């Protein structure tokens, strides 16, 4: 399962980057690619939540839940006429990176 989650996270990251690049080139399908990448990232984050720590109201896990909710809202807003939808998506992705910075490392174990 851990290997599958690693593949899911990598695919989500690639889709987010490719979607953002297509949006910069004014391609209409870039939004769909970006939203699917964020959607896969949401699924990955949900599977990695520690429910025991959430029930104990640990601050770090509650921040992760907040990040998931924010990504979900940004994913929904991307398909609306909301003026700040791209800013919301950028904020959600950057906040996700900051909250989960320990998973993003170049060190080998």
mmCIF file with all atom_site columns, N, CA and C in Angstrom, residues 32-90:
data_model
loop_
_atom_site.group_PDB
_atom_site.id
_atom_site.type_symbol
_atom_site.label_atom_id
_atom_site.label_alt_id
_atom_site.label_comp_id
_atom_site.label_asym_id
_atom_site.label_entity_id
_atom_site.label_seq_id
_atom_site.pdbx_PDB_ins_code
_atom_site.Cartn_x
_atom_site.Cartn_y
_atom_site.Cartn_z
_atom_site.occupancy
_atom_site.B_iso_or_equiv
_atom_site.pdbx_formal_charge
_atom_site.auth_seq_id
_atom_site.auth_comp_id
_atom_site.auth_asym_id
_atom_site.auth_atom_id
_atom_site.pdbx_PDB_model_num
ATOM 1   N N  . UNK A 1 32 ? -8.297  21.373 -15.915 1.00 0.00 ? 32 UNK A N  1
ATOM 2   C CA . UNK A 1 32 ? -8.713  20.006 -15.590 1.00 0.00 ? 32 UNK A CA 1
ATOM 3   C C  . UNK A 1 32 ? -7.526  19.174 -15.099 1.00 0.00 ? 32 UNK A C  1
ATOM 4   N N  . UNK A 1 33 ? -6.374  19.349 -15.728 1.00 0.00 ? 33 UNK A N  1
ATOM 5   C CA . UNK A 1 33 ? -5.181  18.608 -15.308 1.00 0.00 ? 33 UNK A CA 1
ATOM 6   C C  . UNK A 1 33 ? -4.757  19.040 -13.906 1.00 0.00 ? 33 UNK A C  1
ATOM 7   N N  . UNK A 1 34 ? -4.762  20.349 -13.666 1.00 0.00 ? 34 UNK A N  1
ATOM 8   C CA . UNK A 1 34 ? -4.394  20.863 -12.345 1.00 0.00 ? 34 UNK A CA 1
ATOM 9   C C  . UNK A 1 34 ? -5.359  20.371 -11.273 1.00 0.00 ? 34 UNK A C  1
ATOM 10  N N  . UNK A 1 35 ? -6.643  20.437 -11.556 1.00 0.00 ? 35 UNK A N  1
ATOM 11  C CA . UNK A 1 35 ? -7.642  19.991 -10.579 1.00 0.00 ? 35 UNK A CA 1
ATOM 12  C C  . UNK A 1 35 ? -7.536  18.491 -10.318 1.00 0.00 ? 35 UNK A C  1
ATOM 13  N N  . UNK A 1 36 ? -7.231  17.705 -11.349 1.00 0.00 ? 36 UNK A N  1
ATOM 14  C CA . UNK A 1 36 ? -7.078  16.264 -11.122 1.00 0.00 ? 36 UNK A CA 1
ATOM 15  C C  . UNK A 1 36 ? -5.834  15.977 -10.284 1.00 0.00 ? 36 UNK A C  1
ATOM 16  N N  . UNK A 1 37 ? -4.771  16.741 -10.487 1.00 0.00 ? 37 UNK A N  1
ATOM 17  C CA . UNK A 1 37 ? -3.576  16.583 -9.660  1.00 0.00 ? 37 UNK A CA 1
ATOM 18  C C  . UNK A 1 37 ? -3.839  16.923 -8.207  1.00 0.00 ? 37 UNK A C  1
ATOM 19  N N  . UNK A 1 38 ? -4.570  18.009 -7.986  1.00 0.00 ? 38 UNK A N  1
ATOM 20  C CA . UNK A 1 38 ? -4.911  18.391 -6.612  1.00 0.00 ? 38 UNK A CA 1
ATOM 21  C C  . UNK A 1 38 ? -5.870  17.365 -6.009  1.00 0.00 ? 38 UNK A C  1
ATOM 22  N N  . UNK A 1 39 ? -6.785  16.837 -6.821  1.00 0.00 ? 39 UNK A N  1
ATOM 23  C CA . UNK A 1 39 ? -7.698  15.793 -6.344  1.00 0.00 ? 39 UNK A CA 1
ATOM 24  C C  . UNK A 1 39 ? -6.950  14.544 -5.901  1.00 0.00 ? 39 UNK A C  1
ATOM 25  N N  . UNK A 1 40 ? -5.968  14.122 -6.694  1.00 0.00 ? 40 UNK A N  1
ATOM 26  C CA . UNK A 1 40 ? -5.151  12.969 -6.297  1.00 0.00 ? 40 UNK A CA 1
ATOM 27  C C  . UNK A 1 40 ? -4.342  13.276 -5.034  1.00 0.00 ? 40 UNK A C  1
ATOM 28  N N  . UNK A 1 41 ? -3.885  14.506 -4.909  1.00 0.00 ? 41 UNK A N  1
ATOM 29  C CA . UNK A 1 41 ? -3.157  14.907 -3.709  1.00 0.00 ? 41 UNK A CA 1
ATOM 30  C C  . UNK A 1 41 ? -4.066  14.850 -2.482  1.00 0.00 ? 41 UNK A C  1
ATOM 31  N N  . UNK A 1 42 ? -5.327  15.232 -2.656  1.00 0.00 ? 42 UNK A N  1
ATOM 32  C CA . UNK A 1 42 ? -6.297  15.150 -1.556  1.00 0.00 ? 42 UNK A CA 1
ATOM 33  C C  . UNK A 1 42 ? -6.482  13.695 -1.128  1.00 0.00 ? 42 UNK A C  1
ATOM 34  N N  . UNK A 1 43 ? -6.629  12.801 -2.107  1.00 0.00 ? 43 UNK A N  1
ATOM 35  C CA . UNK A 1 43 ? -6.786  11.372 -1.801  1.00 0.00 ? 43 UNK A CA 1
ATOM 36  C C  . UNK A 1 43 ? -5.557  10.852 -1.054  1.00 0.00 ? 43 UNK A C  1
ATOM 37  N N  . UNK A 1 44 ? -4.374  11.233 -1.526  1.00 0.00 ? 44 UNK A N  1
ATOM 38  C CA . UNK A 1 44 ? -3.137  10.817 -0.866  1.00 0.00 ? 44 UNK A CA 1
ATOM 39  C C  . UNK A 1 44 ? -3.089  11.317 0.577   1.00 0.00 ? 44 UNK A C  1
ATOM 40  N N  . UNK A 1 45 ? -3.441  12.574 0.781   1.00 0.00 ? 45 UNK A N  1
ATOM 41  C CA . UNK A 1 45 ? -3.404  13.152 2.128   1.00 0.00 ? 45 UNK A CA 1
ATOM 42  C C  . UNK A 1 45 ? -4.413  12.481 3.056   1.00 0.00 ? 45 UNK A C  1
ATOM 43  N N  . UNK A 1 46 ? -5.576  12.126 2.529   1.00 0.00 ? 46 UNK A N  1
ATOM 44  C CA . UNK A 1 46 ? -6.589  11.456 3.354   1.00 0.00 ? 46 UNK A CA 1
ATOM 45  C C  . UNK A 1 46 ? -6.093  10.085 3.803   1.00 0.00 ? 46 UNK A C  1
ATOM 46  N N  . UNK A 1 47 ? -5.447  9.336  2.892   1.00 0.00 ? 47 UNK A N  1
ATOM 47  C CA . UNK A 1 47 ? -4.934  8.019  3.260   1.00 0.00 ? 47 UNK A CA 1
ATOM 48  C C  . UNK A 1 47 ? -3.773  8.103  4.250   1.00 0.00 ? 47 UNK A C  1
ATOM 49  N N  . UNK A 1 48 ? -3.078  9.223  4.287   1.00 0.00 ? 48 UNK A N  1
ATOM 50  C CA . UNK A 1 48 ? -1.941  9.374  5.197   1.00 0.00 ? 48 UNK A CA 1
ATOM 51  C C  . UNK A 1 48 ? -2.292  10.046 6.517   1.00 0.00 ? 48 UNK A C  1
ATOM 52  N N  . UNK A 1 49 ? -3.558  10.365 6.729   1.00 0.00 ? 49 UNK A N  1
ATOM 53  C CA . UNK A 1 49 ? -3.951  10.984 7.995   1.00 0.00 ? 49 UNK A CA 1
ATOM 54  C C  . UNK A 1 49 ? -3.849  9.978  9.134   1.00 0.00 ? 49 UNK A C  1
ATOM 55  N N  . UNK A 1 50 ? -3.438  10.457 10.272  1.00 0.00 ? 50 UNK A N  1
ATOM 56  C CA . UNK A 1 50 ? -3.355  9.642  11.476  1.00 0.00 ? 50 UNK A CA 1
ATOM 57  C C  . UNK A 1 50 ? -4.601  9.934  12.309  1.00 0.00 ? 50 UNK A C  1
ATOM 58  N N  . UNK A 1 51 ? -5.600  9.068  12.205  1.00 0.00 ? 51 UNK A N  1
ATOM 59  C CA . UNK A 1 51 ? -6.882  9.322  12.868  1.00 0.00 ? 51 UNK A CA 1
ATOM 60  C C  . UNK A 1 51 ? -6.756  9.333  14.390  1.00 0.00 ? 51 UNK A C  1
ATOM 61  N N  . UNK A 1 52 ? -5.812  8.585  14.907  1.00 0.00 ? 52 UNK A N  1
ATOM 62  C CA . UNK A 1 52 ? -5.612  8.577  16.360  1.00 0.00 ? 52 UNK A CA 1
ATOM 63  C C  . UNK A 1 52 ? -5.133  9.945  16.843  1.00 0.00 ? 52 UNK A C  1
ATOM 64  N N  . UNK A 1 53 ? -4.224  10.546 16.101  1.00 0.00 ? 53 UNK A N  1
ATOM 65  C CA . UNK A 1 53 ? -3.723  11.877 16.480  1.00 0.00 ? 53 UNK A CA 1
ATOM 66  C C  . UNK A 1 53 ? -4.783  12.951 16.259  1.00 0.00 ? 53 UNK A C  1
ATOM 67  N N  . UNK A 1 54 ? -5.669  12.744 15.286  1.00 0.00 ? 54 UNK A N  1
ATOM 68  C CA . UNK A 1 54 ? -6.759  13.704 15.073  1.00 0.00 ? 54 UNK A CA 1
ATOM 69  C C  . UNK A 1 54 ? -7.719  13.655 16.254  1.00 0.00 ? 54 UNK A C  1
ATOM 70  N N  . UNK A 1 55 ? -8.036  12.440 16.710  1.00 0.00 ? 55 UNK A N  1
ATOM 71  C CA . UNK A 1 55 ? -8.955  12.318 17.848  1.00 0.00 ? 55 UNK A CA 1
ATOM 72  C C  . UNK A 1 55 ? -8.355  12.890 19.132  1.00 0.00 ? 55 UNK A C  1
ATOM 73  N N  . UNK A 1 56 ? -7.028  12.929 19.214  1.00 0.00 ? 56 UNK A N  1
ATOM 74  C CA . UNK A 1 56 ? -6.356  13.543 20.363  1.00 0.00 ? 56 UNK A CA 1
ATOM 75  C C  . UNK A 1 56 ? -6.187  15.050 20.181  1.00 0.00 ? 56 UNK A C  1
ATOM 76  N N  . UNK A 1 57 ? -6.685  15.575 19.067  1.00 0.00 ? 57 UNK A N  1
ATOM 77  C CA . UNK A 1 57 ? -6.627  17.001 18.730  1.00 0.00 ? 57 UNK A CA 1
ATOM 78  C C  . UNK A 1 57 ? -5.194  17.528 18.683  1.00 0.00 ? 57 UNK A C  1
ATOM 79  N N  . UNK A 1 58 ? -4.315  16.761 18.052  1.00 0.00 ? 58 UNK A N  1
ATOM 80  C CA . UNK A 1 58 ? -2.933  17.205 17.857  1.00 0.00 ? 58 UNK A CA 1
ATOM 81  C C  . UNK A 1 58 ? -2.915  18.299 16.795  1.00 0.00 ? 58 UNK A C  1
ATOM 82  N N  . UNK A 1 59 ? -2.198  19.368 17.070  1.00 0.00 ? 59 UNK A N  1
ATOM 83  C CA . UNK A 1 59 ? -2.202  20.545 16.209  1.00 0.00 ? 59 UNK A CA 1
ATOM 84  C C  . UNK A 1 59 ? -1.719  20.237 14.792  1.00 0.00 ? 59 UNK A C  1
ATOM 85  N N  . UNK A 1 60 ? -0.666  19.431 14.670  1.00 0.00 ? 60 UNK A N  1
ATOM 86  C CA . UNK A 1 60 ? -0.114  19.147 13.340  1.00 0.00 ? 60 UNK A CA 1
ATOM 87  C C  . UNK A 1 60 ? -1.113  18.385 12.471  1.00 0.00 ? 60 UNK A C  1
ATOM 88  N N  . UNK A 1 61 ? -1.828  17.444 13.054  1.00 0.00 ? 61 UNK A N  1
ATOM 89  C CA . UNK A 1 61 ? -2.819  16.693 12.277  1.00 0.00 ? 61 UNK A CA 1
ATOM 90  C C  . UNK A 1 61 ? -4.029  17.557 11.937  1.00 0.00 ? 61 UNK A C  1
ATOM 91  N N  . UNK A 1 62 ? -4.415  18.438 12.850  1.00 0.00 ? 62 UNK A N  1
ATOM 92  C CA . UNK A 1 62 ? -5.530  19.340 12.558  1.00 0.00 ? 62 UNK A CA 1
ATOM 93  C C  . UNK A 1 62 ? -5.167  20.305 11.432  1.00 0.00 ? 62 UNK A C  1
ATOM 94  N N  . UNK A 1 63 ? -3.895  20.719 11.377  1.00 0.00 ? 63 UNK A N  1
ATOM 95  C CA . UNK A 1 63 ? -3.441  21.550 10.262  1.00 0.00 ? 63 UNK A CA 1
ATOM 96  C C  . UNK A 1 63 ? -3.522  20.788 8.942   1.00 0.00 ? 63 UNK A C  1
ATOM 97  N N  . UNK A 1 64 ? -3.193  19.507 8.976   1.00 0.00 ? 64 UNK A N  1
ATOM 98  C CA . UNK A 1 64 ? -3.287  18.693 7.762   1.00 0.00 ? 64 UNK A CA 1
ATOM 99  C C  . UNK A 1 64 ? -4.730  18.570 7.294   1.00 0.00 ? 64 UNK A C  1
ATOM 100 N N  . UNK A 1 65 ? -5.656  18.412 8.224   1.00 0.00 ? 65 UNK A N  1
ATOM 101 C CA . UNK A 1 65 ? -7.080  18.357 7.864   1.00 0.00 ? 65 UNK A CA 1
ATOM 102 C C  . UNK A 1 65 ? -7.519  19.692 7.271   1.00 0.00 ? 65 UNK A C  1
ATOM 103 N N  . UNK A 1 66 ? -7.068  20.788 7.866   1.00 0.00 ? 66 UNK A N  1
ATOM 104 C CA . UNK A 1 66 ? -7.381  22.112 7.333   1.00 0.00 ? 66 UNK A CA 1
ATOM 105 C C  . UNK A 1 66 ? -6.828  22.275 5.918   1.00 0.00 ? 66 UNK A C  1
ATOM 106 N N  . UNK A 1 67 ? -5.620  21.779 5.687   1.00 0.00 ? 67 UNK A N  1
ATOM 107 C CA . UNK A 1 67 ? -5.027  21.837 4.350   1.00 0.00 ? 67 UNK A CA 1
ATOM 108 C C  . UNK A 1 67 ? -5.828  21.042 3.332   1.00 0.00 ? 67 UNK A C  1
ATOM 109 N N  . UNK A 1 68 ? -6.324  19.878 3.738   1.00 0.00 ? 68 UNK A N  1
ATOM 110 C CA . UNK A 1 68 ? -7.145  19.059 2.843   1.00 0.00 ? 68 UNK A CA 1
ATOM 111 C C  . UNK A 1 68 ? -8.439  19.780 2.501   1.00 0.00 ? 68 UNK A C  1
ATOM 112 N N  . UNK A 1 69 ? -9.068  20.369 3.507   1.00 0.00 ? 69 UNK A N  1
ATOM 113 C CA . UNK A 1 69 ? -10.322 21.095 3.269   1.00 0.00 ? 69 UNK A CA 1
ATOM 114 C C  . UNK A 1 69 ? -10.076 22.286 2.350   1.00 0.00 ? 69 UNK A C  1
ATOM 115 N N  . UNK A 1 70 ? -8.976  22.995 2.562   1.00 0.00 ? 70 UNK A N  1
ATOM 116 C CA . UNK A 1 70 ? -8.653  24.141 1.717   1.00 0.00 ? 70 UNK A CA 1
ATOM 117 C C  . UNK A 1 70 ? -8.390  23.713 0.272   1.00 0.00 ? 70 UNK A C  1
ATOM 118 N N  . UNK A 1 71 ? -7.690  22.587 0.082   1.00 0.00 ? 71 UNK A N  1
ATOM 119 C CA . UNK A 1 71 ? -7.470  22.085 -1.279  1.00 0.00 ? 71 UNK A CA 1
ATOM 120 C C  . UNK A 1 71 ? -8.780  21.686 -1.929  1.00 0.00 ? 71 UNK A C  1
ATOM 121 N N  . UNK A 1 72 ? -9.678  21.095 -1.163  1.00 0.00 ? 72 UNK A N  1
ATOM 122 C CA . UNK A 1 72 ? -10.984 20.707 -1.690  1.00 0.00 ? 72 UNK A CA 1
ATOM 123 C C  . UNK A 1 72 ? -11.781 21.934 -2.123  1.00 0.00 ? 72 UNK A C  1
ATOM 124 N N  . UNK A 1 73 ? -11.773 22.969 -1.308  1.00 0.00 ? 73 UNK A N  1
ATOM 125 C CA . UNK A 1 73 ? -12.469 24.213 -1.659  1.00 0.00 ? 73 UNK A CA 1
ATOM 126 C C  . UNK A 1 73 ? -11.845 24.842 -2.903  1.00 0.00 ? 73 UNK A C  1
ATOM 127 N N  . UNK A 1 74 ? -10.518 24.856 -2.968  1.00 0.00 ? 74 UNK A N  1
ATOM 128 C CA . UNK A 1 74 ? -9.834  25.420 -4.137  1.00 0.00 ? 74 UNK A CA 1
ATOM 129 C C  . UNK A 1 74 ? -10.151 24.628 -5.393  1.00 0.00 ? 74 UNK A C  1
ATOM 130 N N  . UNK A 1 75 ? -10.264 23.310 -5.255  1.00 0.00 ? 75 UNK A N  1
ATOM 131 C CA . UNK A 1 75 ? -10.610 22.452 -6.396  1.00 0.00 ? 75 UNK A CA 1
ATOM 132 C C  . UNK A 1 75 ? -12.016 22.766 -6.904  1.00 0.00 ? 75 UNK A C  1
ATOM 133 N N  . UNK A 1 76 ? -12.931 23.008 -6.000  1.00 0.00 ? 76 UNK A N  1
ATOM 134 C CA . UNK A 1 76 ? -14.303 23.338 -6.395  1.00 0.00 ? 76 UNK A CA 1
ATOM 135 C C  . UNK A 1 76 ? -14.348 24.731 -7.017  1.00 0.00 ? 76 UNK A C  1
ATOM 136 N N  . UNK A 1 77 ? -13.642 25.677 -6.422  1.00 0.00 ? 77 UNK A N  1
ATOM 137 C CA . UNK A 1 77 ? -13.662 27.058 -6.912  1.00 0.00 ? 77 UNK A CA 1
ATOM 138 C C  . UNK A 1 77 ? -13.025 27.218 -8.286  1.00 0.00 ? 77 UNK A C  1
ATOM 139 N N  . UNK A 1 78 ? -12.117 26.312 -8.651  1.00 0.00 ? 78 UNK A N  1
ATOM 140 C CA . UNK A 1 78 ? -11.412 26.445 -9.926  1.00 0.00 ? 78 UNK A CA 1
ATOM 141 C C  . UNK A 1 78 ? -12.378 26.345 -11.107 1.00 0.00 ? 78 UNK A C  1
ATOM 142 N N  . UNK A 1 79 ? -13.524 25.702 -10.903 1.00 0.00 ? 79 UNK A N  1
ATOM 143 C CA . UNK A 1 79 ? -14.497 25.548 -11.989 1.00 0.00 ? 79 UNK A CA 1
ATOM 144 C C  . UNK A 1 79 ? -15.614 26.590 -11.929 1.00 0.00 ? 79 UNK A C  1
ATOM 145 N N  . UNK A 1 80 ? -15.477 27.593 -11.076 1.00 0.00 ? 80 UNK A N  1
ATOM 146 C CA . UNK A 1 80 ? -16.487 28.647 -10.963 1.00 0.00 ? 80 UNK A CA 1
ATOM 147 C C  . UNK A 1 80 ? -15.953 29.938 -11.580 1.00 0.00 ? 80 UNK A C  1
ATOM 148 N N  . UNK A 1 81 ? -16.733 30.992 -11.482 1.00 0.00 ? 81 UNK A N  1
ATOM 149 C CA . UNK A 1 81 ? -16.322 32.300 -11.990 1.00 0.00 ? 81 UNK A CA 1
ATOM 150 C C  . UNK A 1 81 ? -15.702 33.171 -10.905 1.00 0.00 ? 81 UNK A C  1
ATOM 151 N N  . UNK A 1 82 ? -15.281 32.573 -9.827  1.00 0.00 ? 82 UNK A N  1
ATOM 152 C CA . UNK A 1 82 ? -14.669 33.301 -8.715  1.00 0.00 ? 82 UNK A CA 1
ATOM 153 C C  . UNK A 1 82 ? -13.389 33.981 -9.202  1.00 0.00 ? 82 UNK A C  1
ATOM 154 N N  . UNK A 1 83 ? -13.241 35.267 -8.901  1.00 0.00 ? 83 UNK A N  1
ATOM 155 C CA . UNK A 1 83 ? -12.107 36.047 -9.405  1.00 0.00 ? 83 UNK A CA 1
ATOM 156 C C  . UNK A 1 83 ? -10.752 35.559 -8.891  1.00 0.00 ? 83 UNK A C  1
ATOM 157 N N  . UNK A 1 84 ? -10.710 35.085 -7.679  1.00 0.00 ? 84 UNK A N  1
ATOM 158 C CA . UNK A 1 84 ? -9.446  34.709 -7.049  1.00 0.00 ? 84 UNK A CA 1
ATOM 159 C C  . UNK A 1 84 ? -9.197  33.200 -7.064  1.00 0.00 ? 84 UNK A C  1
ATOM 160 N N  . UNK A 1 85 ? -9.792  32.488 -8.018  1.00 0.00 ? 85 UNK A N  1
ATOM 161 C CA . UNK A 1 85 ? -9.696  31.022 -7.998  1.00 0.00 ? 85 UNK A CA 1
ATOM 162 C C  . UNK A 1 85 ? -8.258  30.523 -8.171  1.00 0.00 ? 85 UNK A C  1
ATOM 163 N N  . UNK A 1 86 ? -7.475  31.170 -9.025  1.00 0.00 ? 86 UNK A N  1
ATOM 164 C CA . UNK A 1 86 ? -6.095  30.724 -9.217  1.00 0.00 ? 86 UNK A CA 1
ATOM 165 C C  . UNK A 1 86 ? -5.239  31.055 -7.998  1.00 0.00 ? 86 UNK A C  1
ATOM 166 N N  . UNK A 1 87 ? -5.488  32.197 -7.394  1.00 0.00 ? 87 UNK A N  1
ATOM 167 C CA . UNK A 1 87 ? -4.763  32.542 -6.168  1.00 0.00 ? 87 UNK A CA 1
ATOM 168 C C  . UNK A 1 87 ? -5.091  31.565 -5.044  1.00 0.00 ? 87 UNK A C  1
ATOM 169 N N  . UNK A 1 88 ? -6.351  31.164 -4.969  1.00 0.00 ? 88 UNK A N  1
ATOM 170 C CA . UNK A 1 88 ? -6.769  30.197 -3.948  1.00 0.00 ? 88 UNK A CA 1
ATOM 171 C C  . UNK A 1 88 ? -6.087  28.845 -4.179  1.00 0.00 ? 88 UNK A C  1
ATOM 172 N N  . UNK A 1 89 ? -5.987  28.428 -5.438  1.00 0.00 ? 89 UNK A N  1
ATOM 173 C CA . UNK A 1 89 ? -5.331  27.156 -5.755  1.00 0.00 ? 89 UNK A CA 1
ATOM 174 C C  . UNK A 1 89 ? -3.844  27.227 -5.409  1.00 0.00 ? 89 UNK A C  1
ATOM 175 N N  . UNK A 1 90 ? -3.200  28.320 -5.762  1.00 0.00 ? 90 UNK A N  1
ATOM 176 C CA . UNK A 1 90 ? -1.780  28.487 -5.439  1.00 0.00 ? 90 UNK A CA 1
ATOM 177 C C  . UNK A 1 90 ? -1.581  28.478 -3.925  1.00 0.00 ? 90 UNK A C  1
#
